[in-house]
PDB file of N, CA and C in Angstrom:
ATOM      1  N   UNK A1163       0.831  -1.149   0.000  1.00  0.00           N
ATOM      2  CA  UNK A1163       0.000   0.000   0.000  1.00  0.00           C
ATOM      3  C   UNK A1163       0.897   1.241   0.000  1.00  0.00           C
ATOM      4  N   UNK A1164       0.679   1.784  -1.095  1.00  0.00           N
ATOM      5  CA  UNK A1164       1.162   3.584  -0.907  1.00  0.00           C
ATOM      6  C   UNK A1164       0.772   4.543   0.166  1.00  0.00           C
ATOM      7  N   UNK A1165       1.601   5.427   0.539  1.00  0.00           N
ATOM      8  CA  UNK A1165       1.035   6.411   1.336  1.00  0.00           C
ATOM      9  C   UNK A1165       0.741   7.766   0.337  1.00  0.00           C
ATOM     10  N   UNK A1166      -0.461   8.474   0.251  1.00  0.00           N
ATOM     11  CA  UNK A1166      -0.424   9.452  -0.685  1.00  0.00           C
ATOM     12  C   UNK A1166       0.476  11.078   0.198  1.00  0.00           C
ATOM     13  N   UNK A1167       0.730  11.566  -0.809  1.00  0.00           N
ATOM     14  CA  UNK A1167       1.480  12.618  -0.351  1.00  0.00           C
ATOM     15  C   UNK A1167       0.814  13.816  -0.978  1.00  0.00           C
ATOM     16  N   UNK A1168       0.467  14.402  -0.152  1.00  0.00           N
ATOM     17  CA  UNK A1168      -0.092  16.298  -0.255  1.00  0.00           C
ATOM     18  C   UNK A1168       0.780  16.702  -0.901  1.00  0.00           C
ATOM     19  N   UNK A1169      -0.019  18.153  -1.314  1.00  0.00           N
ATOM     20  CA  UNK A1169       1.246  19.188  -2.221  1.00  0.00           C
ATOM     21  C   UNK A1169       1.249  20.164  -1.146  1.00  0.00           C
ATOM     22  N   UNK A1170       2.604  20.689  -1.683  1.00  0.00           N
ATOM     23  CA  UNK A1170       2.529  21.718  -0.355  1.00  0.00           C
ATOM     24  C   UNK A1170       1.842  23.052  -1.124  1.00  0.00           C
ATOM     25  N   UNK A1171       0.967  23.816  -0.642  1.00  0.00           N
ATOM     26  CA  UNK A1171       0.581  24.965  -0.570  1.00  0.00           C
ATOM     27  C   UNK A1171       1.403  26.392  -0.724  1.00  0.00           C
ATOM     28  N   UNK A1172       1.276  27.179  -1.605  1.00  0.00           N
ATOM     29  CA  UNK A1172       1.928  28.449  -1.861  1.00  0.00           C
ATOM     30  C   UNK A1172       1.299  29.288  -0.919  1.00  0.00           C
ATOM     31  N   UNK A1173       2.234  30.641  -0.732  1.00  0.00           N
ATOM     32  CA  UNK A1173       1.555  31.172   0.411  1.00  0.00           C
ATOM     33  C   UNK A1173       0.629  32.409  -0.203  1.00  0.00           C
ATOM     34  N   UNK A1174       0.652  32.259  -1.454  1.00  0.00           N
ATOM     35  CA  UNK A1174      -0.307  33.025  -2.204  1.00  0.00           C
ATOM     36  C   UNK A1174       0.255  34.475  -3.006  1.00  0.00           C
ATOM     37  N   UNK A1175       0.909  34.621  -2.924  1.00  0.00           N
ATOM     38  CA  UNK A1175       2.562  35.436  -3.222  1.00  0.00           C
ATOM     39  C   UNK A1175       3.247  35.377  -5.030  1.00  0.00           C
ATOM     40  N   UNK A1176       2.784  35.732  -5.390  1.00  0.00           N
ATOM     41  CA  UNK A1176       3.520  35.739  -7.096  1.00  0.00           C
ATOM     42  C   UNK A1176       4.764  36.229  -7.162  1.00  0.00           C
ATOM     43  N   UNK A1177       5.333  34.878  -7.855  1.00  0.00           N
ATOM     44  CA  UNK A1177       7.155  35.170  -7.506  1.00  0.00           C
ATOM     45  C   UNK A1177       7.180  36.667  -8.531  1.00  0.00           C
ATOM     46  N   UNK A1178       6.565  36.589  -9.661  1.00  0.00           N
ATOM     47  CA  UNK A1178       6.467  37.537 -10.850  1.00  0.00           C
ATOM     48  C   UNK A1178       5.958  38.418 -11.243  1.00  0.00           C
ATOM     49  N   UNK A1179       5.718  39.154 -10.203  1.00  0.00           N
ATOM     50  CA  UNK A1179       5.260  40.198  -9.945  1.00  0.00           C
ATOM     51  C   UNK A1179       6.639  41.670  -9.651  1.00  0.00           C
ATOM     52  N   UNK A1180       6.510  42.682 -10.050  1.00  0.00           N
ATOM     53  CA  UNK A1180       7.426  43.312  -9.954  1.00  0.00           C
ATOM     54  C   UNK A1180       7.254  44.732  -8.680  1.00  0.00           C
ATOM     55  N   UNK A1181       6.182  44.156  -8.123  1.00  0.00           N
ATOM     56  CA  UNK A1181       5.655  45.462  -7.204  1.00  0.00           C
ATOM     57  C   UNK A1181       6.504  45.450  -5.809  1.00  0.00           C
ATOM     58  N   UNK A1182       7.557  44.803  -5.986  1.00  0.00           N
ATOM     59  CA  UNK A1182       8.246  44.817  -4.231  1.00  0.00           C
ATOM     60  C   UNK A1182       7.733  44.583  -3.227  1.00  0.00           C
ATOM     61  N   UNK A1183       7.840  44.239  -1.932  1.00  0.00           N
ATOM     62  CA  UNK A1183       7.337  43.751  -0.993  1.00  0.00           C
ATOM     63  C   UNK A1183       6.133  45.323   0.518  1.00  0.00           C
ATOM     64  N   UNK A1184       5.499  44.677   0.480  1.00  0.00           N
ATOM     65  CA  UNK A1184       4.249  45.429   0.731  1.00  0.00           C
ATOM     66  C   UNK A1184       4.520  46.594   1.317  1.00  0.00           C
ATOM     67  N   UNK A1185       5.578  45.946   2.921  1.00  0.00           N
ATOM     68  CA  UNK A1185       5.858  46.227   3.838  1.00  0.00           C
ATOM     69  C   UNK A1185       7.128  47.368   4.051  1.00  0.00           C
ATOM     70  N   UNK A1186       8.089  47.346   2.914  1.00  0.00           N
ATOM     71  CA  UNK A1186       8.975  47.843   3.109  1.00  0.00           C
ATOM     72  C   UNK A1186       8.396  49.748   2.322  1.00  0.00           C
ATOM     73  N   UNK A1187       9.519  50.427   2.799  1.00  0.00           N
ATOM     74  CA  UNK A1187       9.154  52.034   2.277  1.00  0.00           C
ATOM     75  C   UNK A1187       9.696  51.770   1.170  1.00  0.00           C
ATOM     76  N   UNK A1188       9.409  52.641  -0.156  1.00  0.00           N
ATOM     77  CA  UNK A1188       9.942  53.097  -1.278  1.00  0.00           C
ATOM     78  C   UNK A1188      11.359  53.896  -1.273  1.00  0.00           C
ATOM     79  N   UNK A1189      12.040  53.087  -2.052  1.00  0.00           N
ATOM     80  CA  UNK A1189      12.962  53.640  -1.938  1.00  0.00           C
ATOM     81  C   UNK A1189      13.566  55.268  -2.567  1.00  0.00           C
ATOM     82  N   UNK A1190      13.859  56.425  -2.120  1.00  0.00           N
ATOM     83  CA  UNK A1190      14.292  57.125  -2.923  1.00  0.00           C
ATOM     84  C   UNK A1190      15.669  57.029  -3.987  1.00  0.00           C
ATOM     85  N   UNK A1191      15.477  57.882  -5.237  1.00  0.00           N
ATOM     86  CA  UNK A1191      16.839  57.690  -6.070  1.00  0.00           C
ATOM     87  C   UNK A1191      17.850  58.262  -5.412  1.00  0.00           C
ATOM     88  N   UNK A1192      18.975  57.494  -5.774  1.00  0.00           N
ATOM     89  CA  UNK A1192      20.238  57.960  -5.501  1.00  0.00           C
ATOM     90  C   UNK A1192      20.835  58.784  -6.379  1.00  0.00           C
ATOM     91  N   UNK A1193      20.971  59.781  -5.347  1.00  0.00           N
ATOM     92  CA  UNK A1193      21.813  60.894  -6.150  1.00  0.00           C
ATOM     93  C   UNK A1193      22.938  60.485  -6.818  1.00  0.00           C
ATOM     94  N   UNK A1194      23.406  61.741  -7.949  1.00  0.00           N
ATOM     95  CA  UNK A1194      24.932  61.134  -8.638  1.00  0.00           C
ATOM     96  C   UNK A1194      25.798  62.079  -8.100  1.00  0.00           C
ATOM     97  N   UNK A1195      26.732  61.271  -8.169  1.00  0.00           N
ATOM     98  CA  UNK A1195      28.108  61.959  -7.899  1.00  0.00           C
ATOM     99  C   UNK A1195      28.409  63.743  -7.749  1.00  0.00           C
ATOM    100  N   UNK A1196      27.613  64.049  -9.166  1.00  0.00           N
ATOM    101  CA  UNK A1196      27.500  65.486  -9.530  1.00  0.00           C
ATOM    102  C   UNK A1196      26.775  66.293  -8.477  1.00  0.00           C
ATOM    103  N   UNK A1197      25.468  65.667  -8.275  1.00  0.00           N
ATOM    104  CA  UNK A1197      24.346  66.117  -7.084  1.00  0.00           C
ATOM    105  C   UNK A1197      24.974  66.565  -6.071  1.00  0.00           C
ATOM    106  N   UNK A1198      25.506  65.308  -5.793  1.00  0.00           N
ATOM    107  CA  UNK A1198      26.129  65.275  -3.984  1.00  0.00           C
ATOM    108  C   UNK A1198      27.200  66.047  -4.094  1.00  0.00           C
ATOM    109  N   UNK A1199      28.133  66.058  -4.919  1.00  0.00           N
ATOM    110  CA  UNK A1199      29.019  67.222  -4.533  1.00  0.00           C
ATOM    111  C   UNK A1199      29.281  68.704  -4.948  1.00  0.00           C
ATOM    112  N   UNK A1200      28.295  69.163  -6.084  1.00  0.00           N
ATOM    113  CA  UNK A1200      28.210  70.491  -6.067  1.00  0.00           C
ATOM    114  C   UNK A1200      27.897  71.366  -5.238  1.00  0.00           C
ATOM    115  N   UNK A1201      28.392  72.450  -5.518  1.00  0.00           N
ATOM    116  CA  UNK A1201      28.477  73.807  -4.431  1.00  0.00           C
ATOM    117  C   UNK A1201      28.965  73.565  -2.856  1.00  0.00           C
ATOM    118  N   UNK A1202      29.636  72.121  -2.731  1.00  0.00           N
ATOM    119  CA  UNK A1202      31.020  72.004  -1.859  1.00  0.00           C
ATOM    120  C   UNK A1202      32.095  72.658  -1.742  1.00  0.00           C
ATOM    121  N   UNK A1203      32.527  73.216  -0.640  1.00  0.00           N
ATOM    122  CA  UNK A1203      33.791  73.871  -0.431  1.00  0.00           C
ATOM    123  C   UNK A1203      35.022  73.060  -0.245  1.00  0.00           C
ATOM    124  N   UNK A1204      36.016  73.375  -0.608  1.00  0.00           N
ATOM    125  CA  UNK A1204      36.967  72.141  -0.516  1.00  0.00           C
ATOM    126  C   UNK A1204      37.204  72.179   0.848  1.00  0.00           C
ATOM    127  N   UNK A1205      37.130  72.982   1.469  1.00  0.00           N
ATOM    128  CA  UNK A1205      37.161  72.876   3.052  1.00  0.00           C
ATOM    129  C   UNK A1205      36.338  72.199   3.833  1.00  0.00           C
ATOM    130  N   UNK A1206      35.044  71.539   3.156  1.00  0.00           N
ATOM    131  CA  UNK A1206      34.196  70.895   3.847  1.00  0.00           C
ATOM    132  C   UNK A1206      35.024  69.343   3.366  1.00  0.00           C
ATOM    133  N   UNK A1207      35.918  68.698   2.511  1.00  0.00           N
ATOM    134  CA  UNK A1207      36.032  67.723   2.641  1.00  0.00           C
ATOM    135  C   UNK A1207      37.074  67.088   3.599  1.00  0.00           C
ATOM    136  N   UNK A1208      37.208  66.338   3.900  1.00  0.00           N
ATOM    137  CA  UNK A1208      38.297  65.478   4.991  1.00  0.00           C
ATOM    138  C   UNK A1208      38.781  64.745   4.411  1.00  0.00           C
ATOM    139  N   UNK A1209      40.077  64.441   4.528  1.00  0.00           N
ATOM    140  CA  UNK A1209      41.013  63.566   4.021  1.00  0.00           C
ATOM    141  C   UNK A1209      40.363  62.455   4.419  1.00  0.00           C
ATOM    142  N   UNK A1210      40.737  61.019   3.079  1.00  0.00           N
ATOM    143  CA  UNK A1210      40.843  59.973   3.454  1.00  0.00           C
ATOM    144  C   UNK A1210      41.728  59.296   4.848  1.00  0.00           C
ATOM    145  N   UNK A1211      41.576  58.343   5.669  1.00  0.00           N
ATOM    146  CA  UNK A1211      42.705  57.765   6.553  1.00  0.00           C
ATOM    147  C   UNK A1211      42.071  55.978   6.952  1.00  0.00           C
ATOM    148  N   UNK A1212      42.655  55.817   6.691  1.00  0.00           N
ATOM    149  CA  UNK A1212      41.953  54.208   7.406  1.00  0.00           C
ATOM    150  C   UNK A1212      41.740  54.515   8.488  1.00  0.00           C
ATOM    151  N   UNK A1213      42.544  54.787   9.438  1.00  0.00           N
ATOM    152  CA  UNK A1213      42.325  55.339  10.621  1.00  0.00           C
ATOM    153  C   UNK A1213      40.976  56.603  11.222  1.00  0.00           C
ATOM    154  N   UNK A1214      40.612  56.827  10.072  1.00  0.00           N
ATOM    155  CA  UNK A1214      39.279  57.763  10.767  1.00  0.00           C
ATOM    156  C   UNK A1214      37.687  57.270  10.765  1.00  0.00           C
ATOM    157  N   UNK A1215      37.291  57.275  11.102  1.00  0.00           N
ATOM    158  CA  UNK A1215      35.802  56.917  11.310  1.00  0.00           C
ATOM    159  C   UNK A1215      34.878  57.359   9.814  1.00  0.00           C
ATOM    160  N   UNK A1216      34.336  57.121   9.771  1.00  0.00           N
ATOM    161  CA  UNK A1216      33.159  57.630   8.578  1.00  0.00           C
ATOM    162  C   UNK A1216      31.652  57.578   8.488  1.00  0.00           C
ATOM    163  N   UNK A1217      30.892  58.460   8.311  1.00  0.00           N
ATOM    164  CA  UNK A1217      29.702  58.133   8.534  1.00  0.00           C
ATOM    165  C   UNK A1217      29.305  58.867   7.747  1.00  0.00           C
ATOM    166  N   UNK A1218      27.960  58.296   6.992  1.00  0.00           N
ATOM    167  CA  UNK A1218      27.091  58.511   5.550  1.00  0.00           C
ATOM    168  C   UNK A1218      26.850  59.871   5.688  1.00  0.00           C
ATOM    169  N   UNK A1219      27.260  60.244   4.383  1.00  0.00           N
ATOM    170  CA  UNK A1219      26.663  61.559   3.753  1.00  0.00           C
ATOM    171  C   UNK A1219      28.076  62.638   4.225  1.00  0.00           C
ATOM    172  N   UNK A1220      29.273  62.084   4.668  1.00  0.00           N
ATOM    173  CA  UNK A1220      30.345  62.705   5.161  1.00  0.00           C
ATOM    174  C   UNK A1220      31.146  63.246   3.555  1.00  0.00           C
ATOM    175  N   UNK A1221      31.335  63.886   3.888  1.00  0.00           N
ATOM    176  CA  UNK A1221      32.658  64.452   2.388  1.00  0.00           C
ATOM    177  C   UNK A1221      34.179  63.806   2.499  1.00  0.00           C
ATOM    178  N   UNK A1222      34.212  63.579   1.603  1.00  0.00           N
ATOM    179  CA  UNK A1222      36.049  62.652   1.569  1.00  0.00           C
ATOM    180  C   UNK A1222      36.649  62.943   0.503  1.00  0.00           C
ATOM    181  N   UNK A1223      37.974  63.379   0.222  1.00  0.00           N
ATOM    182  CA  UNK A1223      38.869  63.259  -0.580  1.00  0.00           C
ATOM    183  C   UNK A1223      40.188  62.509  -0.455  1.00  0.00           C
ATOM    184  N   UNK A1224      40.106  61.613  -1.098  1.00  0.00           N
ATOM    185  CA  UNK A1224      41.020  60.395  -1.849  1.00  0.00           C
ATOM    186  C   UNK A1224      41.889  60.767  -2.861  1.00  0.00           C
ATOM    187  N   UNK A1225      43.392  60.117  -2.325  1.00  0.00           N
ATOM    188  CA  UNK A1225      44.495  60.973  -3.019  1.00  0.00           C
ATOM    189  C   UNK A1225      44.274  60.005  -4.333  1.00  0.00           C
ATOM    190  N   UNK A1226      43.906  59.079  -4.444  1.00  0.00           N
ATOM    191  CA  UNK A1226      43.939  58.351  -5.865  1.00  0.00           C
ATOM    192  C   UNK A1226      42.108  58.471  -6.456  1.00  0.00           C
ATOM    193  N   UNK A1227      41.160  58.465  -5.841  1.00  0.00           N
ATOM    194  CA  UNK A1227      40.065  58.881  -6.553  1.00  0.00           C
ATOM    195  C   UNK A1227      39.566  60.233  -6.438  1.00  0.00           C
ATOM    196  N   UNK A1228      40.322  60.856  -5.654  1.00  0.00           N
ATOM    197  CA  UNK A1228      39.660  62.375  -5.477  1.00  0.00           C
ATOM    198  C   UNK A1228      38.589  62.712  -4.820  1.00  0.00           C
ATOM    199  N   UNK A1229      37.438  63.776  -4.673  1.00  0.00           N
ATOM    200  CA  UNK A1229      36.256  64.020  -4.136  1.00  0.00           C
ATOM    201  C   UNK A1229      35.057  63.456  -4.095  1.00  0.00           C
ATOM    202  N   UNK A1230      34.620  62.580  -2.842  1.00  0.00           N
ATOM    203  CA  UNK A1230      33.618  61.842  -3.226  1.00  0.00           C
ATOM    204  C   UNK A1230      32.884  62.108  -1.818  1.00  0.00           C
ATOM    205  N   UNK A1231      31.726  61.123  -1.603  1.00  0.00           N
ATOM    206  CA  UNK A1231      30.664  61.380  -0.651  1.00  0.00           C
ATOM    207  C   UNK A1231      30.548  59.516  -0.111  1.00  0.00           C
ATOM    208  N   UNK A1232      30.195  59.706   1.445  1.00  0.00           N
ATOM    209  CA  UNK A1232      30.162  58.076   2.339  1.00  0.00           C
ATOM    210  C   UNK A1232      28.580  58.263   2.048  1.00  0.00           C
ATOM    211  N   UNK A1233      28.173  56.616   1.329  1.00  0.00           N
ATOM    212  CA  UNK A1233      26.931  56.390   0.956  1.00  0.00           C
ATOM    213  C   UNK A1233      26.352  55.453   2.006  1.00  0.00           C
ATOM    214  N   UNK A1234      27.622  54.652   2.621  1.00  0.00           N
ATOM    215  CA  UNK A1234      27.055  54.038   3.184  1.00  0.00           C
ATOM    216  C   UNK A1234      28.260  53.515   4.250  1.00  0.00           C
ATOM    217  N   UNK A1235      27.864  53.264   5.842  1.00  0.00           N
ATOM    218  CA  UNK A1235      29.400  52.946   7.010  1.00  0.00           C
ATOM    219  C   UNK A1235      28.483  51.659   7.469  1.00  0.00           C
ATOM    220  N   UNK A1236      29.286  51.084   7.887  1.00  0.00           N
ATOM    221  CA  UNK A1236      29.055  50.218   8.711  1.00  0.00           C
ATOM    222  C   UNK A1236      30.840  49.697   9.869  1.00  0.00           C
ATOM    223  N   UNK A1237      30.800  48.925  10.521  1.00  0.00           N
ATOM    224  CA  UNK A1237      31.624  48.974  11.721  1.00  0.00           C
ATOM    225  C   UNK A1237      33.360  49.016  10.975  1.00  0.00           C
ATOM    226  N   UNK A1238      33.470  48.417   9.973  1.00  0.00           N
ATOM    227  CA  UNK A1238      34.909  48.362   9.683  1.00  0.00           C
ATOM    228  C   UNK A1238      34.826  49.008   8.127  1.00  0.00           C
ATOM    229  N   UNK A1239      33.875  49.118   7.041  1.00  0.00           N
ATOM    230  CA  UNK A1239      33.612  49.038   5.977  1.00  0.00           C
ATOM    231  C   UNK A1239      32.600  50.393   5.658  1.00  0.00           C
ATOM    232  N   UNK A1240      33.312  51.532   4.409  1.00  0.00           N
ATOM    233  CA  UNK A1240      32.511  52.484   3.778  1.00  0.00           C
ATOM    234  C   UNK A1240      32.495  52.009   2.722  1.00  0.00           C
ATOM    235  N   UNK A1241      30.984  52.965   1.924  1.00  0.00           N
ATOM    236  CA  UNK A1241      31.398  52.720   0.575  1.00  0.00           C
ATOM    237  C   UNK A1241      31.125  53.961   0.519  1.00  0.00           C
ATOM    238  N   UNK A1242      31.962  54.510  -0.975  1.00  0.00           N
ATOM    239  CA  UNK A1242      32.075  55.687  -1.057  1.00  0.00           C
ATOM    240  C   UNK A1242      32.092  56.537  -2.253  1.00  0.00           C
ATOM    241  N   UNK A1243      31.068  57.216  -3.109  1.00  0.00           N
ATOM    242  CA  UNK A1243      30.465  57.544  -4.312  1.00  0.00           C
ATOM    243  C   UNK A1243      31.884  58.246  -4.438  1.00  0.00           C
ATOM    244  N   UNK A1244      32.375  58.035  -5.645  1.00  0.00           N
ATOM    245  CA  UNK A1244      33.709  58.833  -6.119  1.00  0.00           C
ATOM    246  C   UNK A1244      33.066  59.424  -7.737  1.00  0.00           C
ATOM    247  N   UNK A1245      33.475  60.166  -8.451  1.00  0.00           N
ATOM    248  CA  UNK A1245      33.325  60.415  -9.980  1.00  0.00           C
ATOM    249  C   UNK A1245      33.175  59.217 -10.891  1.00  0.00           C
ATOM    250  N   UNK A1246      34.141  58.491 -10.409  1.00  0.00           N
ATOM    251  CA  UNK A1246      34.447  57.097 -11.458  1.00  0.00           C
ATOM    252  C   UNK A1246      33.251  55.703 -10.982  1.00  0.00           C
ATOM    253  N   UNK A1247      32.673  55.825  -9.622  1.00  0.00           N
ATOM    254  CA  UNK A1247      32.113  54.937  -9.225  1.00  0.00           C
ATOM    255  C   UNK A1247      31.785  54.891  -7.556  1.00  0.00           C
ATOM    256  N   UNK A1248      31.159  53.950  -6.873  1.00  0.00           N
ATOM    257  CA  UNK A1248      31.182  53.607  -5.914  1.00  0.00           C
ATOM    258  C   UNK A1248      32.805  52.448  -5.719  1.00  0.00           C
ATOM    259  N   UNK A1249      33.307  52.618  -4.522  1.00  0.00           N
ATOM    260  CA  UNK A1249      34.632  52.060  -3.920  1.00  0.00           C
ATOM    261  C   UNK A1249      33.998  51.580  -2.240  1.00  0.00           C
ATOM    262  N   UNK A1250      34.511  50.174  -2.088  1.00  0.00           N
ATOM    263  CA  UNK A1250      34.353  49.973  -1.140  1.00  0.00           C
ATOM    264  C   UNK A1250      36.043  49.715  -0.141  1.00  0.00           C
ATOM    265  N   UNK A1251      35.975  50.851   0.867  1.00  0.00           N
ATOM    266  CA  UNK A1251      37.354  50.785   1.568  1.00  0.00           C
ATOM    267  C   UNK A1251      37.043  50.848   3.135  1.00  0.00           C
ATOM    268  N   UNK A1252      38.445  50.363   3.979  1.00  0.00           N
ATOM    269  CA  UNK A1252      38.047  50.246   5.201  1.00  0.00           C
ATOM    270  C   UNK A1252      38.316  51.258   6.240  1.00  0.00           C
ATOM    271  N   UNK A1253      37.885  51.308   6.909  1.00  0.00           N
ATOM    272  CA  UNK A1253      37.894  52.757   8.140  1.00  0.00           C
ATOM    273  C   UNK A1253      37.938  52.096   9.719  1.00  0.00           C
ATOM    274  N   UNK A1254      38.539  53.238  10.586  1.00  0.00           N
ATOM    275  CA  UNK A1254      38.294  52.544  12.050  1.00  0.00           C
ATOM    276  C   UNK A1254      36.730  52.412  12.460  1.00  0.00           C
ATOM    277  N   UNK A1255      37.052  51.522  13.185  1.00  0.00           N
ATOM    278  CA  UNK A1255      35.676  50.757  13.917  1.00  0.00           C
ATOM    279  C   UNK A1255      35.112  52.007  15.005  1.00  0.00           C
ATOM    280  N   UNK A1256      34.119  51.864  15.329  1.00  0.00           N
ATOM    281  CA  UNK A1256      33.409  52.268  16.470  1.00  0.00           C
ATOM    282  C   UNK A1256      33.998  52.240  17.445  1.00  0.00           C
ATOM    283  N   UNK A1257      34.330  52.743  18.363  1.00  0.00           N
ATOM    284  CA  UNK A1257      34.497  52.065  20.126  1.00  0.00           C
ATOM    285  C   UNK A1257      33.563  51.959  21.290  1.00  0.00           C
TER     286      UNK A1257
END
């Protein structure tokens, strides 16, 4: 004698659908490079250092990519909108 086996049930959810998930906010666009750093003073930017802390939306200048903006920090790791691209480099931690 066989045992019959159920199907399992979808949770009602269309993989193919392109409307994103219900719950989360809309995201706004990301600015470009150009946006974020016009009508900056070069005095508002801070040198790159591994050694310094970083936190989003900070101004940075990089002796090999030049003037860019922190898009995003987390504990050891920025990333950081430059002209040429986003760069991901490392910074001191929190304490």
């Amino acid at each position: 004698m066989s045992m019959k086996r159920t199907k399992q049930r979808s949770s009602g959810k269309s993989r193919d659908t392109d409307e994103g998930d219900f719950w989360t906010k809309p995201s706004a666009p990301e600015k470009s490079w150009e946006e974020q750093i016009e009508g900056k003073a070069d005095s508002e930017f801070v040198p790159y250092a591994l050694s310094t802390q970083f936190v989003k939306g900070q101004l940075v200048t990089h002796p090999k990519f030049g003037k860019g903006v922190v898009v995003s920090a987390d504990s050891s790791k920025v990333e950081i909108l430059f002209q040429e691209g986003k760069k991901k480099l490392g910074h001191a931690q929190a304490s």
